[in-house]
CSV table of C-alpha atoms and ligand atoms in Angstrom, one decimal:
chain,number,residue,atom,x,y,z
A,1,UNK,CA,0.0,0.0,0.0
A,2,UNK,CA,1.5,3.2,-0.6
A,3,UNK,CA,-0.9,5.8,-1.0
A,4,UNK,CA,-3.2,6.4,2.1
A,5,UNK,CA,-6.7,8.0,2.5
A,6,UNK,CA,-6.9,9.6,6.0
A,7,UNK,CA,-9.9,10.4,7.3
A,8,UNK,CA,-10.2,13.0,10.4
A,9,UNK,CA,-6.3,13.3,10.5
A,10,UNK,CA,-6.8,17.0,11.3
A,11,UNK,CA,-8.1,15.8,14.7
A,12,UNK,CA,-6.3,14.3,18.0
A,13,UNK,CA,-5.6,10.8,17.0
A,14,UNK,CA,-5.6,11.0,13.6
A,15,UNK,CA,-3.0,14.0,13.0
A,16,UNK,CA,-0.8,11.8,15.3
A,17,UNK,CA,-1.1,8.9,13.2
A,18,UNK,CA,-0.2,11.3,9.8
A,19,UNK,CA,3.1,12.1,11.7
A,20,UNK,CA,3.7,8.6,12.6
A,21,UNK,CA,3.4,7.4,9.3
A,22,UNK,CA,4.7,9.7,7.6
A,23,UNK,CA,8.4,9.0,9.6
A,24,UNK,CA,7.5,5.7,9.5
A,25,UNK,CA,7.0,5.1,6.2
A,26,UNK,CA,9.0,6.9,3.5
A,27,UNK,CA,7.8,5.8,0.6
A,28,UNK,CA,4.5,6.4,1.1
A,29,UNK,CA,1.6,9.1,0.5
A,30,UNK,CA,-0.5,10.6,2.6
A,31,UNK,CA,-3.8,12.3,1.9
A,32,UNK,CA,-6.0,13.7,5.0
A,33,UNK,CA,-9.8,14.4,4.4
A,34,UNK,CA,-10.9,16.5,7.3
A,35,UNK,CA,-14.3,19.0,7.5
A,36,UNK,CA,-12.6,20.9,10.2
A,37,UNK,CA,-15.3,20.4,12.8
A,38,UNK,CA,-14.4,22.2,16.4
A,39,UNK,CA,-12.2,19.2,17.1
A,40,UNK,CA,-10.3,19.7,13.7
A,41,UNK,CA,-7.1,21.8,13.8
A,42,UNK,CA,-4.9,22.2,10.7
A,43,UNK,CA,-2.7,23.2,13.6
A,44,UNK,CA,-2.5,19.8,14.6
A,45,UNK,CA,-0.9,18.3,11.4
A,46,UNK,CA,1.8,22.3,10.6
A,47,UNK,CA,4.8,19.8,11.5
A,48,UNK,CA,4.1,18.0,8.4
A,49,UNK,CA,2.6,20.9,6.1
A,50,UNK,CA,5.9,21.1,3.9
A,51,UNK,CA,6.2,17.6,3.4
A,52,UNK,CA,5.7,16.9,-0.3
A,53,UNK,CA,4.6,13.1,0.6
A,54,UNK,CA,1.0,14.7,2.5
A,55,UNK,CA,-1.6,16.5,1.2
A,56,UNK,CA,-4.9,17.9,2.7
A,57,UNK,CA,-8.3,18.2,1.3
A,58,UNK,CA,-11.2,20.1,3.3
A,59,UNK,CA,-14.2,18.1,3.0
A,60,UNK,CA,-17.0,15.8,4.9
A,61,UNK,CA,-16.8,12.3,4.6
A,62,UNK,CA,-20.6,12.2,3.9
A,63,UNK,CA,-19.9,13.9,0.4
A,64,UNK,CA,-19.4,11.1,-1.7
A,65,UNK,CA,-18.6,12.4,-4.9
A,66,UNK,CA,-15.6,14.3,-3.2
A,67,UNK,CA,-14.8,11.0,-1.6
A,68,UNK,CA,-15.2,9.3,-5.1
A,69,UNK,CA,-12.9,12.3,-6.8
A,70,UNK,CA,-10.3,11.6,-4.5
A,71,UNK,CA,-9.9,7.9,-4.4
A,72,UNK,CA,-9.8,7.9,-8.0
A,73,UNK,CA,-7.4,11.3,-8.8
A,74,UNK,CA,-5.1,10.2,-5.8
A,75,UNK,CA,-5.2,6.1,-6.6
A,76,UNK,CA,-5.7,5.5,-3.0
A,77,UNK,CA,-5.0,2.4,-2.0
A,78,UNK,CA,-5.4,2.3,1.7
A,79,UNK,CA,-8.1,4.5,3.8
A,80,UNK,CA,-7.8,4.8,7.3
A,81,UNK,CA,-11.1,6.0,9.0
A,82,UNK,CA,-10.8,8.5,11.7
A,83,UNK,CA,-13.6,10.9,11.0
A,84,UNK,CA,-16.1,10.9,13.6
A,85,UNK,CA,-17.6,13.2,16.4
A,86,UNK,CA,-16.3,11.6,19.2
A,87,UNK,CA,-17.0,13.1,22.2
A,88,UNK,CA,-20.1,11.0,24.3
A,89,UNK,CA,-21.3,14.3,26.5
A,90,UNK,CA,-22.0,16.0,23.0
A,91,UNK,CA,-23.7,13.0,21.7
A,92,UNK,CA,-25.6,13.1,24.7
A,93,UNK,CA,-27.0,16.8,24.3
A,94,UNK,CA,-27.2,16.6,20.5
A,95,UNK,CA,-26.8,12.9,19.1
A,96,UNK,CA,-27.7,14.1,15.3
A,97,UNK,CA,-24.3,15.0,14.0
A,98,UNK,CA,-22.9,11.6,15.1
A,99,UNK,CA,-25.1,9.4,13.2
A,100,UNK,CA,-24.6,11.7,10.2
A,101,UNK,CA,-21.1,11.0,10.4
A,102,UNK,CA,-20.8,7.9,11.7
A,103,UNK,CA,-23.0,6.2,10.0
A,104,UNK,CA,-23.5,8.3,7.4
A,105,UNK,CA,-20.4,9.3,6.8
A,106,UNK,CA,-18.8,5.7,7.2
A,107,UNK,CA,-21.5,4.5,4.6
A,108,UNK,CA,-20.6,7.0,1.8
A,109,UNK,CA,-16.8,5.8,2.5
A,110,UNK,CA,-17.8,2.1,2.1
A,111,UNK,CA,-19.8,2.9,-0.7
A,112,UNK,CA,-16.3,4.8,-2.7
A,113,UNK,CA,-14.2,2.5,-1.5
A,114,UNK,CA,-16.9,-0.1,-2.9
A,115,UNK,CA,-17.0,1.6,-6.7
A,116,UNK,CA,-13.2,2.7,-6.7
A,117,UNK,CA,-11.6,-0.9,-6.3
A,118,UNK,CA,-13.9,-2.7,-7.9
A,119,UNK,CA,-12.1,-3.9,-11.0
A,120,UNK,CA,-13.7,-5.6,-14.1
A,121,UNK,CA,-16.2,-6.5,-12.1
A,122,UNK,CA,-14.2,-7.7,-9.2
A,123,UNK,CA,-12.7,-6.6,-6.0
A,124,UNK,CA,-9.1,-5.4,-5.9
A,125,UNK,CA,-6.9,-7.7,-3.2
A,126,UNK,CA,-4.5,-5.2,-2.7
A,127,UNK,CA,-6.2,-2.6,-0.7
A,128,UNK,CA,-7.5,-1.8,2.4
A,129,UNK,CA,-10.8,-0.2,4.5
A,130,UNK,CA,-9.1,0.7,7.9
A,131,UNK,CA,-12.2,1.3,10.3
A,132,UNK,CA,-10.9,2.8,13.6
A,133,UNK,CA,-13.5,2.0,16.7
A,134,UNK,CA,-13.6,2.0,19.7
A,135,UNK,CA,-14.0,-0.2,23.5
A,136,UNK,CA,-17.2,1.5,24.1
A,137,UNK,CA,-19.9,-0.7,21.6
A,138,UNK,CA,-19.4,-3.3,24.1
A,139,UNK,CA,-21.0,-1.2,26.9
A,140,UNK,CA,-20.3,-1.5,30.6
A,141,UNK,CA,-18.1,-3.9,32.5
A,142,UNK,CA,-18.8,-4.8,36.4
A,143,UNK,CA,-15.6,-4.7,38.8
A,144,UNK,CA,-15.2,-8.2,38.6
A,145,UNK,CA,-16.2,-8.8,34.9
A,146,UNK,CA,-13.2,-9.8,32.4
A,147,UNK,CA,-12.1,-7.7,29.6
A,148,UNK,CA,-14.0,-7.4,26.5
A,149,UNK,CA,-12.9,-9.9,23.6
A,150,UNK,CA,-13.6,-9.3,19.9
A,151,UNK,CA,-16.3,-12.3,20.9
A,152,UNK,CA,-18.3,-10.0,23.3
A,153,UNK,CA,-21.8,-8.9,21.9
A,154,UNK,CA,-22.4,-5.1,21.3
A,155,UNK,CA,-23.9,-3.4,24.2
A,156,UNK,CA,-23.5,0.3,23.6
A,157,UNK,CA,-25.0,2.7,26.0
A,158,UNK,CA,-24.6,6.6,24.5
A,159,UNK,CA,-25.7,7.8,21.4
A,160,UNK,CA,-21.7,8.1,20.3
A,161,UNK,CA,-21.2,4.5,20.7
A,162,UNK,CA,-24.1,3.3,19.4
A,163,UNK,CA,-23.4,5.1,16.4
A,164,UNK,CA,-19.7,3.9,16.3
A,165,UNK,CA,-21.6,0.4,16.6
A,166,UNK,CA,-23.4,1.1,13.6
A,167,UNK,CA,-20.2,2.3,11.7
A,168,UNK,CA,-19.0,-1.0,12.5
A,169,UNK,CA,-21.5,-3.3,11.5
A,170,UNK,CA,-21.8,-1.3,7.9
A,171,UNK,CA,-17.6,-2.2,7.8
A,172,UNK,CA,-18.2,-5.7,8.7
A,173,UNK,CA,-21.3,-6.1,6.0
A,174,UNK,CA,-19.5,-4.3,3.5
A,175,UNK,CA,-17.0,-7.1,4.0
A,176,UNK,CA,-19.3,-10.0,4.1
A,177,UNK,CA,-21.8,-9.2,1.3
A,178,UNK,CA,-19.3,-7.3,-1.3
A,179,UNK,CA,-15.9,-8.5,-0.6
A,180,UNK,CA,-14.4,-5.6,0.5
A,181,UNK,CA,-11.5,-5.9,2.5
A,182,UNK,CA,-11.7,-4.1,5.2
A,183,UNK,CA,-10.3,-4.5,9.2
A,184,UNK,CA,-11.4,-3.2,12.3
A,185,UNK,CA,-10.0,-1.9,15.6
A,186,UNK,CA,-11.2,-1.4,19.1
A,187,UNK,CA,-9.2,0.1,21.1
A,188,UNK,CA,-9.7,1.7,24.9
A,189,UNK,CA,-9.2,5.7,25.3
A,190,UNK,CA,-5.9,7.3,24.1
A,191,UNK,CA,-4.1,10.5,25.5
A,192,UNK,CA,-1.1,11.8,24.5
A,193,UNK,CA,-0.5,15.5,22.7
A,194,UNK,CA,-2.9,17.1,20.4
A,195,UNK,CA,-5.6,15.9,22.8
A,196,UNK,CA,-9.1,18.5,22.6
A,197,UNK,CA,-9.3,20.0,25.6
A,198,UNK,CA,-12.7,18.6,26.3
A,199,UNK,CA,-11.6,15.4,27.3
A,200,UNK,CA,-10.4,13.8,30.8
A,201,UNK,CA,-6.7,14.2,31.0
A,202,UNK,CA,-6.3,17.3,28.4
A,203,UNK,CA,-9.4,19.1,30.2
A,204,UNK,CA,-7.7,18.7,33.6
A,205,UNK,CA,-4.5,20.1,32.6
A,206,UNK,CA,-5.4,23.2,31.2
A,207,UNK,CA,-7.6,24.0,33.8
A,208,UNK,CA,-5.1,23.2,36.3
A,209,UNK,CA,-2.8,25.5,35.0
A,210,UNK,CA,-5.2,28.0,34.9
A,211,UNK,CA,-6.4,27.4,38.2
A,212,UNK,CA,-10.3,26.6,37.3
A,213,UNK,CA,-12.4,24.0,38.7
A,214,UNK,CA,-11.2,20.3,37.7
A,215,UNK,CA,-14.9,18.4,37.2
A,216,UNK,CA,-15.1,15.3,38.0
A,217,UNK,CA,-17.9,12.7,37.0
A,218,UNK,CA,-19.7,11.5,40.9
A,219,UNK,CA,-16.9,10.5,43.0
A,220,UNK,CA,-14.4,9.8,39.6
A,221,UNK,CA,-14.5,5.6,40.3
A,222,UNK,CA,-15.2,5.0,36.8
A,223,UNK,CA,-12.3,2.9,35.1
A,224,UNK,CA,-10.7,3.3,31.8
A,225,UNK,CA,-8.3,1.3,30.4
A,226,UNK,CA,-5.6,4.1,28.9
A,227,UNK,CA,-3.0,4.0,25.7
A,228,UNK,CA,-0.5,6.3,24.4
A,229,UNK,CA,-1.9,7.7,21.5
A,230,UNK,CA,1.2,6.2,19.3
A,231,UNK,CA,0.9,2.9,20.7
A,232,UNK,CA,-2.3,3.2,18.7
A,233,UNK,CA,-1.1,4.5,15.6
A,234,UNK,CA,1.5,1.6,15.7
A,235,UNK,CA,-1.4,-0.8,16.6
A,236,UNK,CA,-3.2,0.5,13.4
A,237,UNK,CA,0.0,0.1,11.4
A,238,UNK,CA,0.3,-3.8,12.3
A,239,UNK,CA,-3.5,-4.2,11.8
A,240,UNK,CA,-2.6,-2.8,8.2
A,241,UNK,CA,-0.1,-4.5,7.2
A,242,UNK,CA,-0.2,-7.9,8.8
A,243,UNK,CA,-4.0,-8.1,10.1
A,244,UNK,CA,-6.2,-11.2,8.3
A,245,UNK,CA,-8.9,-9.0,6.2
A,246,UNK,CA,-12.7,-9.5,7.7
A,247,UNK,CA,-11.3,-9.2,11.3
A,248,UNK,CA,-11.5,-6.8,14.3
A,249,UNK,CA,-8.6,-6.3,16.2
A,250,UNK,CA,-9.1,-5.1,20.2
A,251,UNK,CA,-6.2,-2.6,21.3
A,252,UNK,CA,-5.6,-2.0,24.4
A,253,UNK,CA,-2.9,-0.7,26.7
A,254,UNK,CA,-3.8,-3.4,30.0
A,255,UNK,CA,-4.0,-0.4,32.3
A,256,UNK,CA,-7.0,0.5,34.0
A,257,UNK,CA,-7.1,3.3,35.9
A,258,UNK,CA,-9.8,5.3,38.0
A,259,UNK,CA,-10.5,8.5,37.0
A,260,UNK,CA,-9.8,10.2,40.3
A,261,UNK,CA,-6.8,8.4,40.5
A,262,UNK,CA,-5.5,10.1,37.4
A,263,UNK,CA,-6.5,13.2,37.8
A,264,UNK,CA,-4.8,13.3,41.3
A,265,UNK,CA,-1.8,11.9,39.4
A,266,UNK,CA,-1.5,14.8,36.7
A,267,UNK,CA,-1.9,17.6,40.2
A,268,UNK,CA,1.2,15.2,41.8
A,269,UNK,CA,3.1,15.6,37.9
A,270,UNK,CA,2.3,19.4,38.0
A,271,UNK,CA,3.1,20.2,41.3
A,272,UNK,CA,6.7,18.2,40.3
A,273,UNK,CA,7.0,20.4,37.4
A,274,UNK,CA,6.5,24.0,39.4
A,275,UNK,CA,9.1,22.9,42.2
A,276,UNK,CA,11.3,21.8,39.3
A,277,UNK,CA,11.0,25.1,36.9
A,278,UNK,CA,10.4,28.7,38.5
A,279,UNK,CA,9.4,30.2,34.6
A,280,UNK,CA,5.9,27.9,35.4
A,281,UNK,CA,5.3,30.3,38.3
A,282,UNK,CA,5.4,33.3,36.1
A,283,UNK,CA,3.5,31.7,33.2
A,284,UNK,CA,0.9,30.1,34.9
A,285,UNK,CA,0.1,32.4,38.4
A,286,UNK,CA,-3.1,30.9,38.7
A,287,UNK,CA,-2.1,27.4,39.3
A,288,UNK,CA,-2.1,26.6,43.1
A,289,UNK,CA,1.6,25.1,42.6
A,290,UNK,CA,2.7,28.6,41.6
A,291,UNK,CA,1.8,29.3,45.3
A,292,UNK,CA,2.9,26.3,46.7
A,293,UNK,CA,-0.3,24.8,47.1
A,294,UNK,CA,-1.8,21.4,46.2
A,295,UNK,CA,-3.1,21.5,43.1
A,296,UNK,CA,-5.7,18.8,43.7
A,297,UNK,CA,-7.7,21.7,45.9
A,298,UNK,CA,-8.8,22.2,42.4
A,299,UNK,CA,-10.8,19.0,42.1
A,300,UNK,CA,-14.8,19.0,42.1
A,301,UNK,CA,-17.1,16.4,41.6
A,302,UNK,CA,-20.1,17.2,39.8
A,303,UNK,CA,-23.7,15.3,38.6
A,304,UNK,CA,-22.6,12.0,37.2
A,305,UNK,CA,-22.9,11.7,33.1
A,306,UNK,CA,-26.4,10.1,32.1
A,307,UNK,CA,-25.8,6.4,31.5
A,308,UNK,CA,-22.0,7.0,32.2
A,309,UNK,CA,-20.4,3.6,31.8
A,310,UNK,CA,-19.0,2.1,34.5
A,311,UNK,CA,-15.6,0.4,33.6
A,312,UNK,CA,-13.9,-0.7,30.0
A,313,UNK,CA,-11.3,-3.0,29.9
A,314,UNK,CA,-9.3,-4.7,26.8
A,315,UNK,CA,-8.4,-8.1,26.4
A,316,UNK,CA,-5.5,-7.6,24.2
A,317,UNK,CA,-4.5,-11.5,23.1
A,318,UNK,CA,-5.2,-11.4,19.4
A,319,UNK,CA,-3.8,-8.7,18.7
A,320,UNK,CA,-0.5,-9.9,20.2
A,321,UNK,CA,-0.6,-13.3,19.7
A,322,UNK,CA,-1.6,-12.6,16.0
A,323,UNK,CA,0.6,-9.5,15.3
A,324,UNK,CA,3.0,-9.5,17.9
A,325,UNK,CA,1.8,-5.7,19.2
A,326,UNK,CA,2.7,-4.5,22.6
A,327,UNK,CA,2.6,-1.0,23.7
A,328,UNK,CA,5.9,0.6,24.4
A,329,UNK,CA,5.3,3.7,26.3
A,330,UNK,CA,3.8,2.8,30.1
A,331,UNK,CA,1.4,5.0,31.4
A,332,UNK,CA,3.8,6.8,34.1
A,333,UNK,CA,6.1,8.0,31.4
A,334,UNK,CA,2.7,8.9,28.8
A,335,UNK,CA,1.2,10.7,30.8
A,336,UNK,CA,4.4,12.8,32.2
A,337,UNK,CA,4.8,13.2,28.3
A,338,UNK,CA,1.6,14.1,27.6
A,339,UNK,CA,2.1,16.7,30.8
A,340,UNK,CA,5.3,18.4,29.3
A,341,UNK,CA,3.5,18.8,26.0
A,342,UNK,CA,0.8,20.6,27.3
A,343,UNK,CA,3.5,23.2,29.2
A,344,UNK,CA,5.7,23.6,25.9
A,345,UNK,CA,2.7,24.1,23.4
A,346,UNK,CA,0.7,26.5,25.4
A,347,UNK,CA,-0.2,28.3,22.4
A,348,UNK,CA,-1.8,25.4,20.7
A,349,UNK,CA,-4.5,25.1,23.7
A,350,UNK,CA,-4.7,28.7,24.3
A,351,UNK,CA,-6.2,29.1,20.1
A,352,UNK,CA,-7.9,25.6,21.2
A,353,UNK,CA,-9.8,27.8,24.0
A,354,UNK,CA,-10.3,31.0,22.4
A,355,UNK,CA,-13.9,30.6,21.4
A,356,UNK,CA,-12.9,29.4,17.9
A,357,UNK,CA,-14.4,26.4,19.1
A,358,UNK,CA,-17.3,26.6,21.9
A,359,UNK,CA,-17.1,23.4,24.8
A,360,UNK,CA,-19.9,21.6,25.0
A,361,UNK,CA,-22.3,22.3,27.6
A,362,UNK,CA,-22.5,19.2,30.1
A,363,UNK,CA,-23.0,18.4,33.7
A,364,UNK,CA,-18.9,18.8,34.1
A,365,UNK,CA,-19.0,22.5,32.8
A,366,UNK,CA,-22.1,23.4,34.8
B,401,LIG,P1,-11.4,13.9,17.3
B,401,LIG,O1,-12.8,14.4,17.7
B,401,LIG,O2,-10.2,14.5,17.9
B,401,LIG,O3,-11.2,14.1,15.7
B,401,LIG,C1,-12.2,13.8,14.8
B,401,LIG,C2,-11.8,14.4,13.4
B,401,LIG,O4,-12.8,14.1,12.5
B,401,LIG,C3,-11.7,16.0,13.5
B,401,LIG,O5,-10.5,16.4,12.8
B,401,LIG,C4,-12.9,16.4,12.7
B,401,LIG,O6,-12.8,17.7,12.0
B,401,LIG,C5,-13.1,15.2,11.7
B,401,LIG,N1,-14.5,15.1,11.2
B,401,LIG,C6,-15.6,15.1,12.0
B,401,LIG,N2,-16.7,15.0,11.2
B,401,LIG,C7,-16.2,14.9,9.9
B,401,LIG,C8,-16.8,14.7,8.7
B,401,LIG,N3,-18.2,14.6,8.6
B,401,LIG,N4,-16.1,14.7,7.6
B,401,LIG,C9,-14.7,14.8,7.7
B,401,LIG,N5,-14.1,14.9,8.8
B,401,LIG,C10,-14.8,15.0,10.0
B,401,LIG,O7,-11.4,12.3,17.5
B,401,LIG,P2,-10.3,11.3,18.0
B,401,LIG,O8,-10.3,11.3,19.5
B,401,LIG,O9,-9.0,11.6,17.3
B,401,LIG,O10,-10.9,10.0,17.5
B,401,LIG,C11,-10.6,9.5,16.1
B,401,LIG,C12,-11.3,8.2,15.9
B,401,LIG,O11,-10.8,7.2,16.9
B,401,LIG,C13,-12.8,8.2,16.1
B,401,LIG,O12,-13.4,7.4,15.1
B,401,LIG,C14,-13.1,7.7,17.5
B,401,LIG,O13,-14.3,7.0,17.6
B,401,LIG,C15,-11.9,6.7,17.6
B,401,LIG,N6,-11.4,6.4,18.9
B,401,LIG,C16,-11.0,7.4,19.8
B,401,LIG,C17,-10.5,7.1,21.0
B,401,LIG,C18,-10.1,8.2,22.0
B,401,LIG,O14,-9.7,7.9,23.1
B,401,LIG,N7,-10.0,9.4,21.5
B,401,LIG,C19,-10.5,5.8,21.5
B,401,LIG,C20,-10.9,4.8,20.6
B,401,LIG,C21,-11.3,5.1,19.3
């Protein structure tokens, strides 16, 4: 494969898998397809914007004869399917705009990818329909249950992963009925830089540094199981190139975590960096640590999320007995990462928060 279609790479995950495979990869092309919604930032992907290997085309996934255009001018040969609103709090207040894109959107992919590789009446071999998912269509785990396999029935409980569900049944028919051969990951929550600062970790941290309120869902038990964000694009990249066409791949990175337990882990990591760097005290002089203070005074619970999911967990066996993937980067040295990113690219959160792009309303901003 060496020229790639991908989809949402203006957005967290995606732009980090366009850098990643764009050092990893030489040879190869990259095209991103991006609408630019509020969680799209051409900022995101500037390291790259030079290279003559990557291109970028403004457009919605749901437009099929711009998906069609490009398939065919560009002789894609491998799409990698980021687009999606992602963010389950805005599904929850307004759940249109993720089955548009979702499903939608993921349909009018299939449907190009469907037309452009069909060949004299038959399907090319040599290509591939990456579908990128998530842990959430398999709903809510008890304390005790065991991680989700690719075997576990579809449970999901928000209107973001039941439309991710949806996307990933289309995928899986589109496979089935028409040959198309597609794969499928799953994979647990991601942090890492480039992160919207609407979710968990990248919401704490800026307001941290600010010194605003830190929301927490009830009394932040919840679990998630957590993965560097290129432990994923590397997950994706074995799924590519080595995964058995038809089938779904869970990624995971075996470390679940409460909540409350990181959060109070990023104040401990901030109040490191303060003692550590006097400049912080002067850039940031309403964080507590500026003061000396803890920073996890900070921390409030509010309303839980409706229908909020108790715990996720990965079991991550096929994918390394199949592929061989492990993730590299544990979650002490991530997150501390993911930290000193946040500090060096103040600028990129500040435009982030500037009112370019409104947060969503939801219990944790009220
Ligand atoms: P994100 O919200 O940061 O980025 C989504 C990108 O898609 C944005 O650049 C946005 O502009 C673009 N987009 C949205 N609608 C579009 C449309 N109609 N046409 C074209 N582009 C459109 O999301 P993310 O966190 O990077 O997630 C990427 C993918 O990975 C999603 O499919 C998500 O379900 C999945 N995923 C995310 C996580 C996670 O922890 N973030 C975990 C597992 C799976």
């Amino acid at each position: 494969m060496k020229r790639l279609l991908v989809t949402g790479g203006a957005g967290f995950i995606g732009s980090n898998f366009v850098h990643y495979w764009l050092r990893e990869h030489p040879g190869q092309d990259v095209v991103v397809l991006d609408a630019l919604t509020y969680a799209g930032n051409l900022a995101n992907l500037a390291p790259v914007a030079n290279n003559p290997r990557f291109s970028f085309v403004r457009g919605d996934i749901c437009d099929l004869e711009l998906v069609a255009r490009i398939l065919k001018e560009r002789a894609i040969d491998c799409i990698v399917h980021f687009a999606a609103e992602s963010h389950v709090d805005r599904s929850i207040v307004g759940p249109d705009e993720f089955i548009r894109t979702n499903v939608f959107g993921t349909h009018a992919l299939l449907k190009a990818a469907r037309e452009a590789w069909t060949v004299n009446g038959k399907m090319r071999s040599d290509v591939r329909f990456h579908h990128v998912s998530t842990d959430e269509v398999y709903g809510s785990l008890g304390s005790g249950d065991p991680p989700f396999t690719e075997l576990t029935p579809y449970a999901p409980n928000s209107p973001y992963s039941a439309s991710k569900a949806a996307s990933d049944h289309l995928v899986r028919a589109y496979y089935h009925t028409y040959g198309l051969p597609v794969t499928t990951s799953n994979c647990s929550n991601n942090y890492g830089p480039y992160h919207f600062p609407e979710k968990l970790i990248p919401l704490m941290l800026v307001r941290a540094l600010d010194g605003g309120l830190m929301p927490v869902y009830g009394q932040g038990e919840n679990v998630r199981d957590w993965l560097y964000v290129e432990d994923h694009c590397r997950a994706i990249d074995a799924i590519v190139h080595r995964g058995r066409v038809g089938e779904t791949y869970n990624v995971g990175g075996c470390n679940e975590r409460r909540n409350i337990d990181i959060v109070r882990r990023l104040c401990e990591i901030i109040e490191r960096r303060f003692a550590e760097d006097d400049a912080l005290r002067v850039r940031f002089p309403k964080c507590p640590a500026s003061k000396g203070r803890s920073v996890s005074e900070l921390i409030t619970f509010v309303d839980d999320r409706p229908g909020h999911d108790w715990r996720y967990a990965i079991n991550t066996e096929k994918i390394r007995s199949e592929l061989g993937f492990h993730p590299r980067v544990d979650f002490e040295s991530g997150l501390e990462r993911t930290v000193d990113w946040y500090l060096a690219n103040e600028g990129w959160w500040r435009d982030v928060l500037s009112g370019a792009y409104r947060l969503v309303t939801s219990p944790r901003d009220a």
